[in-house]
mmCIF file of C-alpha atoms and ligand atoms in Angstrom:
data_model
loop_
_atom_site.group_PDB
_atom_site.id
_atom_site.type_symbol
_atom_site.label_atom_id
_atom_site.label_comp_id
_atom_site.label_asym_id
_atom_site.label_seq_id
_atom_site.Cartn_x
_atom_site.Cartn_y
_atom_site.Cartn_z
ATOM 1 C CA MET A 310 183.741 122.402 86.132
ATOM 2 C CA SER A 311 182.646 121.144 89.748
ATOM 3 C CA ASN A 312 179.701 118.977 90.029
ATOM 4 C CA ILE A 313 176.755 120.754 89.112
ATOM 5 C CA THR A 314 174.307 119.011 86.453
ATOM 6 C CA ILE A 315 174.091 121.303 83.680
ATOM 7 C CA THR A 316 170.351 120.115 81.899
ATOM 8 C CA LYS A 317 169.693 121.919 78.717
ATOM 9 C CA THR A 318 166.345 123.213 76.987
ATOM 10 C CA SER A 319 165.550 122.687 72.781
ATOM 11 C CA GLU A 320 163.216 125.001 73.701
ATOM 12 C CA LEU A 321 164.410 128.729 74.783
ATOM 13 C CA LYS A 322 161.970 131.049 76.012
ATOM 14 C CA LYS A 323 160.741 134.112 73.698
ATOM 15 C CA LYS A 324 162.643 137.159 75.119
ATOM 16 C CA TYR A 325 162.011 140.392 75.188
ATOM 17 C CA GLU A 326 161.809 142.625 71.737
ATOM 18 C CA ASP A 327 162.147 145.872 74.462
ATOM 19 C CA ALA A 328 164.006 146.883 76.743
ATOM 20 C CA ASN A 329 162.401 150.136 77.195
ATOM 21 C CA LYS A 330 159.299 147.889 78.190
ATOM 22 C CA LEU A 331 160.911 146.894 80.656
ATOM 23 C CA VAL A 332 158.940 146.124 84.422
ATOM 24 C CA PHE A 333 159.653 144.897 87.663
ATOM 25 C CA GLY A 334 159.727 141.004 88.257
ATOM 26 C CA GLU A 335 157.236 139.651 85.469
ATOM 27 C CA MET A 336 160.014 138.127 82.672
ATOM 28 C CA TYR A 337 161.490 134.487 83.486
ATOM 29 C CA THR A 338 165.253 133.162 82.388
ATOM 30 C CA ASP A 339 165.467 129.808 80.413
ATOM 31 C CA TYR A 340 166.822 128.530 83.605
ATOM 32 C CA ILE A 341 167.253 127.748 87.232
ATOM 33 C CA PHE A 342 169.926 126.588 89.603
ATOM 34 C CA THR A 343 168.914 124.052 92.330
ATOM 35 C CA MET A 344 170.714 122.640 95.522
ATOM 36 C CA ARG A 345 169.034 120.748 98.505
ATOM 37 C CA TYR A 346 170.137 120.145 102.176
ATOM 38 C CA LEU A 347 170.125 117.297 104.199
ATOM 39 C CA PRO A 348 171.967 117.197 107.601
ATOM 40 C CA GLU A 349 174.409 113.904 106.565
ATOM 41 C CA LYS A 350 174.951 114.806 103.088
ATOM 42 C CA GLY A 351 175.062 119.157 102.936
ATOM 43 C CA TRP A 352 174.640 120.334 100.039
ATOM 44 C CA HIS A 353 173.743 118.473 96.803
ATOM 45 C CA ASP A 354 172.106 117.360 94.417
ATOM 46 C CA ALA A 355 172.989 121.243 92.041
ATOM 47 C CA GLN A 356 171.738 121.007 89.283
ATOM 48 C CA ILE A 357 170.817 124.127 86.020
ATOM 49 C CA LYS A 358 168.261 123.009 84.836
ATOM 50 C CA PRO A 359 165.230 124.426 82.477
ATOM 51 C CA TYR A 360 163.086 127.030 84.689
ATOM 52 C CA GLU A 361 160.036 124.912 85.449
ATOM 53 C CA ASN A 362 157.749 124.610 88.455
ATOM 54 C CA ILE A 363 158.430 122.881 92.413
ATOM 55 C CA SER A 364 156.863 120.348 93.480
ATOM 56 C CA LEU A 365 156.802 119.807 96.843
ATOM 57 C CA ASN A 366 154.219 118.399 99.793
ATOM 58 C CA PRO A 367 151.210 120.709 100.828
ATOM 59 C CA ALA A 368 152.668 119.818 104.116
ATOM 60 C CA SER A 369 156.391 121.316 103.591
ATOM 61 C CA LEU A 370 157.697 123.859 106.310
ATOM 62 C CA VAL A 371 157.440 126.411 104.278
ATOM 63 C CA PHE A 372 153.896 126.929 103.893
ATOM 64 C CA HIS A 373 153.346 126.525 107.045
ATOM 65 C CA TYR A 374 155.539 128.211 109.615
ATOM 66 C CA GLY A 375 157.886 130.879 107.057
ATOM 67 C CA GLN A 376 161.288 130.089 107.238
ATOM 68 C CA GLU A 377 162.120 130.855 104.353
ATOM 69 C CA ILE A 378 164.869 133.400 103.049
ATOM 70 C CA PHE A 379 166.319 135.330 99.673
ATOM 71 C CA GLU A 380 168.444 137.025 98.695
ATOM 72 C CA GLY A 381 168.472 140.133 95.594
ATOM 73 C CA MET A 382 171.560 140.768 93.171
ATOM 74 C CA LYS A 383 172.071 142.012 90.059
ATOM 75 C CA ALA A 384 174.339 140.720 86.712
ATOM 76 C CA TYR A 385 175.061 143.515 84.144
ATOM 77 C CA LEU A 386 176.982 143.480 80.921
ATOM 78 C CA SER A 387 180.197 145.423 80.979
ATOM 79 C CA PRO A 388 180.953 147.841 77.947
ATOM 80 C CA ASN A 389 182.576 144.545 76.409
ATOM 81 C CA GLY A 390 179.698 142.360 76.457
ATOM 82 C CA GLU A 391 181.367 140.436 79.861
ATOM 83 C CA PRO A 392 178.231 139.404 82.265
ATOM 84 C CA LEU A 393 179.460 141.032 85.710
ATOM 85 C CA LEU A 394 178.304 140.436 89.844
ATOM 86 C CA PHE A 395 177.712 143.365 92.187
ATOM 87 C CA ARG A 396 179.620 142.025 95.628
ATOM 88 C CA PRO A 397 177.974 138.214 95.913
ATOM 89 C CA ASP A 398 179.823 136.820 98.003
ATOM 90 C CA GLU A 399 178.163 139.516 100.092
ATOM 91 C CA ASN A 400 175.580 138.756 99.383
ATOM 92 C CA PHE A 401 175.844 134.596 99.695
ATOM 93 C CA LYS A 402 177.136 135.970 103.202
ATOM 94 C CA ARG A 403 174.236 137.308 104.341
ATOM 95 C CA MET A 404 172.190 134.997 102.444
ATOM 96 C CA SER A 405 174.007 132.877 105.519
ATOM 97 C CA SER A 406 173.427 134.825 108.119
ATOM 98 C CA SER A 407 169.934 134.753 107.695
ATOM 99 C CA ALA A 408 169.552 130.852 107.794
ATOM 100 C CA GLU A 409 171.363 131.681 111.270
ATOM 101 C CA ARG A 410 168.231 133.275 112.342
ATOM 102 C CA LEU A 411 166.037 131.215 110.777
ATOM 103 C CA LYS A 412 167.350 127.721 112.119
ATOM 104 C CA MET A 413 168.507 126.723 109.106
ATOM 105 C CA PRO A 414 171.299 125.312 107.189
ATOM 106 C CA LYS A 415 174.592 127.399 106.584
ATOM 107 C CA LEU A 416 174.455 128.290 102.763
ATOM 108 C CA ASP A 417 177.441 126.523 100.389
ATOM 109 C CA GLU A 418 178.928 130.050 99.523
ATOM 110 C CA LYS A 419 181.217 129.135 96.678
ATOM 111 C CA LEU A 420 178.915 126.464 95.576
ATOM 112 C CA ALA A 421 176.131 128.878 95.616
ATOM 113 C CA LEU A 422 178.373 131.487 93.462
ATOM 114 C CA GLU A 423 179.942 128.778 90.998
ATOM 115 C CA GLY A 424 175.956 127.622 90.433
ATOM 116 C CA LEU A 425 175.015 131.732 89.798
ATOM 117 C CA CYS A 426 178.355 131.465 87.546
ATOM 118 C CA GLU A 427 177.381 128.658 85.247
ATOM 119 C CA LEU A 428 174.366 129.905 85.475
ATOM 120 C CA LEU A 429 174.480 133.257 84.160
ATOM 121 C CA LYS A 430 176.739 131.886 80.518
ATOM 122 C CA LEU A 431 174.141 129.937 79.542
ATOM 123 C CA GLU A 432 171.799 133.335 80.233
ATOM 124 C CA LYS A 433 174.037 136.160 79.138
ATOM 125 C CA ASP A 434 171.984 136.685 76.068
ATOM 126 C CA TRP A 435 169.414 138.220 78.791
ATOM 127 C CA ILE A 436 171.080 140.204 80.370
ATOM 128 C CA PRO A 437 169.682 143.524 78.982
ATOM 129 C CA ALA A 438 172.060 146.786 78.293
ATOM 130 C CA LEU A 439 170.386 149.243 77.762
ATOM 131 C CA GLU A 440 170.941 151.779 80.829
ATOM 132 C CA GLY A 441 168.761 151.909 83.990
ATOM 133 C CA THR A 442 168.045 148.152 83.090
ATOM 134 C CA SER A 443 169.807 144.244 84.491
ATOM 135 C CA LEU A 444 168.941 140.829 85.191
ATOM 136 C CA TYR A 445 167.517 140.746 89.389
ATOM 137 C CA ILE A 446 168.852 137.206 90.601
ATOM 138 C CA ARG A 447 166.354 135.871 93.279
ATOM 139 C CA PRO A 448 168.175 133.244 95.399
ATOM 140 C CA THR A 449 165.585 131.464 97.760
ATOM 141 C CA MET A 450 166.120 129.208 100.305
ATOM 142 C CA ILE A 451 163.201 127.044 101.977
ATOM 143 C CA ALA A 452 162.231 124.498 104.121
ATOM 144 C CA VAL A 453 161.061 120.874 102.320
ATOM 145 C CA ASP A 454 160.522 118.170 105.366
ATOM 146 C CA PRO A 455 156.435 117.958 105.452
ATOM 147 C CA TYR A 456 155.501 117.792 109.713
ATOM 148 C CA LEU A 457 152.851 120.095 110.625
ATOM 149 C CA GLY A 458 154.086 119.957 114.082
ATOM 150 C CA LEU A 459 156.546 123.610 114.452
ATOM 151 C CA LYS A 460 160.017 123.035 113.822
ATOM 152 C CA PRO A 461 163.070 123.501 111.919
ATOM 153 C CA SER A 462 162.926 120.927 108.588
ATOM 154 C CA GLN A 463 165.446 118.783 108.271
ATOM 155 C CA GLU A 464 165.308 118.864 104.127
ATOM 156 C CA TYR A 465 165.819 122.071 102.228
ATOM 157 C CA LEU A 466 165.670 123.035 98.822
ATOM 158 C CA PHE A 467 167.851 126.689 97.713
ATOM 159 C CA PHE A 468 167.282 127.828 94.276
ATOM 160 C CA ILE A 469 167.926 130.541 92.117
ATOM 161 C CA ILE A 470 165.960 132.192 89.277
ATOM 162 C CA MET A 471 167.353 136.096 87.787
ATOM 163 C CA SER A 472 164.719 137.999 85.817
ATOM 164 C CA PRO A 473 164.971 140.707 83.964
ATOM 165 C CA VAL A 474 164.245 144.250 84.501
ATOM 166 C CA GLY A 475 163.675 147.363 84.283
ATOM 167 C CA ALA A 476 163.346 150.061 87.791
ATOM 168 C CA TYR A 477 161.658 148.925 89.985
ATOM 169 C CA TYR A 478 159.430 151.654 90.838
ATOM 170 C CA ALA A 479 157.039 153.151 88.729
ATOM 171 C CA THR A 480 158.231 156.364 88.651
ATOM 172 C CA GLY A 481 161.274 155.395 87.219
ATOM 173 C CA PHE A 482 164.795 157.288 88.507
ATOM 174 C CA ASN A 483 162.099 160.543 89.125
ATOM 175 C CA PRO A 484 162.142 160.660 93.290
ATOM 176 C CA VAL A 485 159.115 159.214 95.056
ATOM 177 C CA LYS A 486 156.894 159.805 97.540
ATOM 178 C CA ILE A 487 156.910 158.014 100.919
ATOM 179 C CA TYR A 488 154.744 157.539 103.354
ATOM 180 C CA VAL A 489 155.466 157.672 107.172
ATOM 181 C CA GLU A 490 153.845 155.130 109.128
ATOM 182 C CA THR A 491 153.128 155.435 112.709
ATOM 183 C CA LYS A 492 150.850 152.386 113.486
ATOM 184 C CA TYR A 493 152.274 149.291 111.808
ATOM 185 C CA VAL A 494 156.011 148.199 112.672
ATOM 186 C CA ARG A 495 158.219 146.668 110.781
ATOM 187 C CA ALA A 496 160.906 145.180 112.756
ATOM 188 C CA VAL A 497 161.416 145.172 116.690
ATOM 189 C CA PRO A 498 164.921 144.565 118.555
ATOM 190 C CA GLY A 499 165.683 140.563 118.518
ATOM 191 C CA GLY A 500 163.323 140.431 115.631
ATOM 192 C CA THR A 501 164.389 139.080 111.992
ATOM 193 C CA GLY A 502 164.226 142.940 110.852
ATOM 194 C CA ASN A 503 168.423 142.698 109.734
ATOM 195 C CA VAL A 504 168.437 139.841 107.615
ATOM 196 C CA LYS A 505 165.918 139.089 104.481
ATOM 197 C CA ALA A 506 163.015 136.742 105.852
ATOM 198 C CA GLY A 507 160.540 136.013 103.460
ATOM 199 C CA GLY A 508 157.763 136.650 106.766
ATOM 200 C CA ASN A 509 159.495 140.527 107.179
ATOM 201 C CA TYR A 510 157.833 141.063 103.433
ATOM 202 C CA ALA A 511 154.732 139.396 104.289
ATOM 203 C CA ALA A 512 153.507 141.636 107.294
ATOM 204 C CA SER A 513 154.876 144.965 105.687
ATOM 205 C CA LEU A 514 151.999 144.822 102.749
ATOM 206 C CA LEU A 515 148.613 145.904 104.897
ATOM 207 C CA ALA A 516 150.575 149.264 105.889
ATOM 208 C CA SER A 517 151.743 149.462 101.901
ATOM 209 C CA SER A 518 149.239 148.861 100.576
ATOM 210 C CA ALA A 519 147.312 151.185 102.353
ATOM 211 C CA ALA A 520 150.341 154.128 101.579
ATOM 212 C CA LYS A 521 150.008 153.020 97.887
ATOM 213 C CA ASP A 522 146.076 153.978 97.847
ATOM 214 C CA LYS A 523 147.420 157.256 99.371
ATOM 215 C CA GLY A 524 149.451 157.483 96.293
ATOM 216 C CA TYR A 525 152.444 157.548 98.351
ATOM 217 C CA SER A 526 155.385 154.144 96.437
ATOM 218 C CA GLN A 527 156.701 152.850 100.082
ATOM 219 C CA VAL A 528 156.402 153.187 103.387
ATOM 220 C CA LEU A 529 159.472 154.574 105.716
ATOM 221 C CA TRP A 530 159.273 152.619 108.814
ATOM 222 C CA LEU A 531 159.623 154.257 113.184
ATOM 223 C CA ASP A 532 161.747 152.495 115.643
ATOM 224 C CA GLY A 533 159.566 149.288 117.000
ATOM 225 C CA ILE A 534 159.342 150.716 120.995
ATOM 226 C CA GLU A 535 158.696 154.580 120.212
ATOM 227 C CA ARG A 536 157.944 155.152 116.489
ATOM 228 C CA LYS A 537 160.438 158.228 116.866
ATOM 229 C CA TYR A 538 163.502 156.951 114.713
ATOM 230 C CA ILE A 539 163.830 156.671 111.294
ATOM 231 C CA GLU A 540 164.525 152.785 110.506
ATOM 232 C CA GLU A 541 164.643 152.399 107.070
ATOM 233 C CA VAL A 542 161.607 152.135 103.346
ATOM 234 C CA GLY A 543 160.170 149.107 102.627
ATOM 235 C CA ALA A 544 162.948 147.704 100.183
ATOM 236 C CA MET A 545 165.473 150.230 100.700
ATOM 237 C CA ASN A 546 167.535 152.133 102.871
ATOM 238 C CA ILE A 547 167.692 155.164 103.480
ATOM 239 C CA PHE A 548 170.242 158.403 103.814
ATOM 240 C CA PHE A 549 169.314 162.271 104.289
ATOM 241 C CA ARG A 550 171.919 165.310 103.324
ATOM 242 C CA PHE A 551 171.851 168.006 105.578
ATOM 243 C CA ASN A 552 173.918 170.441 104.061
ATOM 244 C CA ASP A 553 177.795 168.489 103.757
ATOM 245 C CA ALA A 554 176.695 165.459 106.010
ATOM 246 C CA VAL A 555 174.842 162.235 105.477
ATOM 247 C CA VAL A 556 172.981 160.589 107.959
ATOM 248 C CA THR A 557 171.432 157.433 107.492
ATOM 249 C CA PRO A 558 170.539 154.621 110.750
ATOM 250 C CA GLU A 559 173.095 153.311 112.334
ATOM 251 C CA LEU A 560 172.833 149.531 111.880
ATOM 252 C CA SER A 561 170.605 148.511 115.032
ATOM 253 C CA GLY A 562 169.790 145.557 114.929
ATOM 254 C CA SER A 563 166.572 146.052 113.239
ATOM 255 C CA ILE A 564 167.083 147.066 110.265
ATOM 256 C CA LEU A 565 168.469 145.134 106.572
ATOM 257 C CA PRO A 566 172.314 145.890 106.978
ATOM 258 C CA GLY A 567 172.284 147.081 102.063
ATOM 259 C CA ILE A 568 174.723 146.317 100.194
ATOM 260 C CA THR A 569 174.515 148.941 98.321
ATOM 261 C CA ARG A 570 173.915 150.984 101.599
ATOM 262 C CA LYS A 571 177.557 150.061 102.387
ATOM 263 C CA SER A 572 178.765 151.108 98.998
ATOM 264 C CA ILE A 573 177.232 154.005 99.319
ATOM 265 C CA ILE A 574 178.783 155.103 102.252
ATOM 266 C CA GLN A 575 182.524 154.070 101.512
ATOM 267 C CA LEU A 576 181.953 156.333 97.691
ATOM 268 C CA LEU A 577 179.778 159.316 99.533
ATOM 269 C CA LYS A 578 183.329 159.584 102.172
ATOM 270 C CA ASP A 579 185.807 158.923 99.398
ATOM 271 C CA ASP A 580 184.231 162.024 98.096
ATOM 272 C CA GLY A 581 184.922 164.035 100.992
ATOM 273 C CA TYR A 582 181.430 163.845 102.913
ATOM 274 C CA SER A 583 180.684 163.337 106.583
ATOM 275 C CA VAL A 584 179.057 160.227 107.078
ATOM 276 C CA GLU A 585 177.022 159.967 110.157
ATOM 277 C CA GLU A 586 175.506 156.178 110.734
ATOM 278 C CA ARG A 587 173.571 157.154 113.930
ATOM 279 C CA HIS A 588 169.932 157.439 115.357
ATOM 280 C CA ILE A 589 167.985 159.730 113.582
ATOM 281 C CA SER A 590 163.873 160.894 114.837
ATOM 282 C CA ILE A 591 161.302 161.497 112.391
ATOM 283 C CA GLN A 592 161.133 164.479 114.045
ATOM 284 C CA GLU A 593 164.726 165.931 113.357
ATOM 285 C CA VAL A 594 164.301 164.940 109.981
ATOM 286 C CA PHE A 595 161.013 167.710 109.671
ATOM 287 C CA ASP A 596 162.736 170.813 111.390
ATOM 288 C CA ARG A 597 165.544 170.061 110.178
ATOM 289 C CA ALA A 598 163.656 170.073 106.480
ATOM 290 C CA LYS A 599 161.431 173.332 107.759
ATOM 291 C CA LYS A 600 164.231 175.141 108.796
ATOM 292 C CA GLY A 601 165.986 175.022 104.997
ATOM 293 C CA GLU A 602 168.660 172.239 106.063
ATOM 294 C CA LEU A 603 167.249 169.034 104.454
ATOM 295 C CA LEU A 604 169.027 169.490 101.301
ATOM 296 C CA GLU A 605 168.089 165.236 99.149
ATOM 297 C CA ALA A 606 167.368 162.184 100.640
ATOM 298 C CA PHE A 607 167.705 159.461 98.602
ATOM 299 C CA GLY A 608 167.427 155.250 99.033
ATOM 300 C CA THR A 609 169.907 152.601 98.725
ATOM 301 C CA GLY A 610 168.893 148.925 97.705
ATOM 302 C CA THR A 611 169.679 145.995 94.905
ATOM 303 C CA ALA A 612 165.828 146.966 92.816
ATOM 304 C CA ALA A 613 165.295 150.547 94.077
ATOM 305 C CA VAL A 614 169.436 151.033 93.247
ATOM 306 C CA VAL A 615 169.786 155.069 94.332
ATOM 307 C CA SER A 616 165.893 156.526 94.495
ATOM 308 C CA PRO A 617 165.694 159.831 94.758
ATOM 309 C CA VAL A 618 163.342 160.662 98.133
ATOM 310 C CA GLY A 619 160.600 163.851 96.767
ATOM 311 C CA ILE A 620 158.396 163.738 99.054
ATOM 312 C CA LEU A 621 157.258 162.965 103.065
ATOM 313 C CA ASN A 622 154.167 161.995 104.435
ATOM 314 C CA TRP A 623 154.691 162.025 108.509
ATOM 315 C CA ASN A 624 150.743 162.571 110.764
ATOM 316 C CA ASP A 625 149.512 164.790 107.194
ATOM 317 C CA GLU A 626 152.140 167.042 107.456
ATOM 318 C CA VAL A 627 154.530 167.541 103.837
ATOM 319 C CA ILE A 628 157.705 167.907 103.444
ATOM 320 C CA GLU A 629 158.556 168.044 99.737
ATOM 321 C CA ILE A 630 162.722 168.084 99.656
ATOM 322 C CA ASN A 631 164.401 169.545 96.290
ATOM 323 C CA GLU A 632 161.744 170.698 95.050
ATOM 324 C CA ASN A 633 160.778 167.723 94.091
ATOM 325 C CA LYS A 634 163.809 167.416 92.155
ATOM 326 C CA THR A 635 166.158 164.644 91.737
ATOM 327 C CA GLY A 636 169.688 166.495 94.518
ATOM 328 C CA GLU A 637 173.404 166.758 92.681
ATOM 329 C CA LEU A 638 174.304 164.528 95.698
ATOM 330 C CA THR A 639 171.884 161.184 94.588
ATOM 331 C CA LEU A 640 172.653 161.757 90.468
ATOM 332 C CA LYS A 641 176.350 161.332 91.682
ATOM 333 C CA MET A 642 175.663 158.672 93.829
ATOM 334 C CA PHE A 643 173.553 156.728 91.029
ATOM 335 C CA LYS A 644 176.308 157.297 88.685
ATOM 336 C CA HIS A 645 178.912 156.737 90.218
ATOM 337 C CA LEU A 646 177.391 153.005 91.198
ATOM 338 C CA THR A 647 175.727 152.394 87.954
ATOM 339 C CA GLY A 648 178.803 152.969 86.467
ATOM 340 C CA ILE A 649 181.276 150.647 88.541
ATOM 341 C CA GLN A 650 178.208 147.900 88.262
ATOM 342 C CA THR A 651 178.440 148.371 84.705
ATOM 343 C CA GLY A 652 182.402 148.588 84.745
ATOM 344 C CA GLN A 653 181.983 152.210 83.131
ATOM 345 C CA ILE A 654 184.118 153.351 86.065
ATOM 346 C CA ASP A 655 187.642 152.321 88.138
ATOM 347 C CA ASP A 656 186.278 149.757 90.332
ATOM 348 C CA LYS A 657 189.073 149.737 93.237
ATOM 349 C CA TYR A 658 187.487 148.233 95.630
ATOM 350 C CA GLY A 659 186.921 145.863 93.124
ATOM 351 C CA TRP A 660 182.886 145.105 93.661
ATOM 352 C CA SER A 661 182.781 143.682 90.050
ATOM 353 C CA LEU A 662 182.950 140.095 90.101
ATOM 354 C CA LYS A 663 183.880 139.705 85.617
ATOM 355 C CA ILE A 664 182.578 135.850 84.368
HETATM 356 N N1 LIG B 285 165.987 147.286 103.588
HETATM 357 C C1 LIG B 285 164.880 146.224 102.812
HETATM 358 C C2 LIG B 285 163.857 145.634 103.733
HETATM 359 C C3 LIG B 285 165.398 145.557 101.270
HETATM 360 O O1 LIG B 285 164.262 144.981 100.921
HETATM 361 C C4 LIG B 285 166.376 146.424 100.407
HETATM 362 C C5 LIG B 285 166.498 144.990 99.798
HETATM 363 O O2 LIG B 285 167.614 144.425 99.003
HETATM 364 C C6 LIG B 285 167.748 146.600 100.999
HETATM 365 C C7 LIG B 285 167.003 147.396 102.847
HETATM 366 C C8 LIG B 285 168.666 146.925 100.759
HETATM 367 O O3 LIG B 285 169.409 146.162 100.607
HETATM 368 P P1 LIG B 285 170.913 145.558 99.294
HETATM 369 O O4 LIG B 285 170.829 146.881 99.050
HETATM 370 O O5 LIG B 285 171.831 144.827 100.063
HETATM 371 O O6 LIG B 285 170.103 145.646 98.153
HETATM 372 C C1 LIG B 286 165.790 143.530 96.784
HETATM 373 O O1 LIG B 286 166.207 145.314 96.411
HETATM 374 O O2 LIG B 286 167.045 142.784 96.058
HETATM 375 C C2 LIG B 286 164.796 143.199 97.163
HETATM 376 O O3 LIG B 286 165.186 142.343 98.247
HETATM 377 C C3 LIG B 286 163.951 144.237 97.317
HETATM 378 C C4 LIG B 286 162.484 143.234 97.013
HETATM 379 C C5 LIG B 286 161.129 143.888 97.806
HETATM 380 C C6 LIG B 286 162.751 143.159 95.350
#
C-alpha cells in the first residue's frame, strides 16, 4: 500500500436495518478519506480516518466565494459480493477539469482512486445488495485559505464521504414530472455549466423549489440566451425517443458531460439505435409529442440512474409521454446499465472496476 495513513475507529456506527427503507443521502459511513494541497507540496497528507466534522477558519475562501467542486459516483456489490465501481476514472478526470475551470489544482487522480479503493475495502459492509440501492460516493474539493479578498486559494482540502442510498426520486423508478423553466437559467456559454461546481446547484434552487411547490420533481433547463433549446434537468441529462431515433442535447459547453449519458449513448448505438446529439428545441418536443412521434423520454445521471420522464409542463401546457408509464427502451437501458454496474451483465467495455 502507498502513503495513505489509516486510522481505524473502535466504534462502528449502527448500519441501516432495512435496505428497502434507504432514501438518498441521509446516512454516512464510518470513515472519510482526506488529502490536502499546497503549491509547494502538491497533494499530500492522504488519510483515511473516522468520519468526523471538519474544522475550518470562518474566513476560508470556500465560504465566501464558493470555490468548491464535487463528484458523484456509486459502488455496487457484484453477485460474488465484491465492491464494484462504475467508470471511476471518468469522475476523477471530470473533477480535474472542474478544478481547472475554478482555478483550483488538478486532482492527483491516481491517489484519489487509490484512496477511494482503500476506503471501500474498509466500508464494504455498507454497500447495500438490494436491487435499486448502492453506496453513493461524494468526492469534494474546497478552498481553505483564510482570506477575505477575492483570489484563488493556495491550500485545498479534498475529501470523500459515502452514503448508502435508495432511489434518488421519492417516486422510485416511476416516471417523474418535469417543469420546463422559462424564467431562470442554469448556465450560459462561457460559464461553469459544464463543470461540477457547487455554485451551479445553489443557483438552481430557487427554480427547482418553485417547481416542487407545483408538484414537479425537477426543472428542465433551457439555453441561457434564447430560452429555446433544451439543456438538461436539475440532476440529470435528458434523452427523447422519437420513433427509432434517440435525441439528446449536444455537449454545448453549458451542460454537464454526464458519464451516464456517455455510457447510455454507447449502449443505444450497440443496440442499433440512431443517436443524435444536437440542438433540440422545446417547441420540437411539444410539436412531435402532439403528432404522436415522441415515444419516450428519460433522464440519466449517477444519482438518478435512468429515470423515465412522464410529464412535461412548458408554460402551463402539459404533455404526457407514453401515458405517463415507463417506456420499453427506458426500461431496457435501465436494466442494461444497472446490470453492468452490478456485475450481472457482460461488461465488454471494462467499465466496472472490481475492488
Ligand atoms: N447533469 C447534472 C446537472 C447533474 O448534476 C448530473 C449528475 O451528476 C448529471 C447531469 C449526470 O451526470 P453523471 O451521469 O456523470 O452522473
Ligand atoms: C449525481 O448524480 O451524482 C449528482 O451529483 C447529482 C446531485 C444533485 C445528487
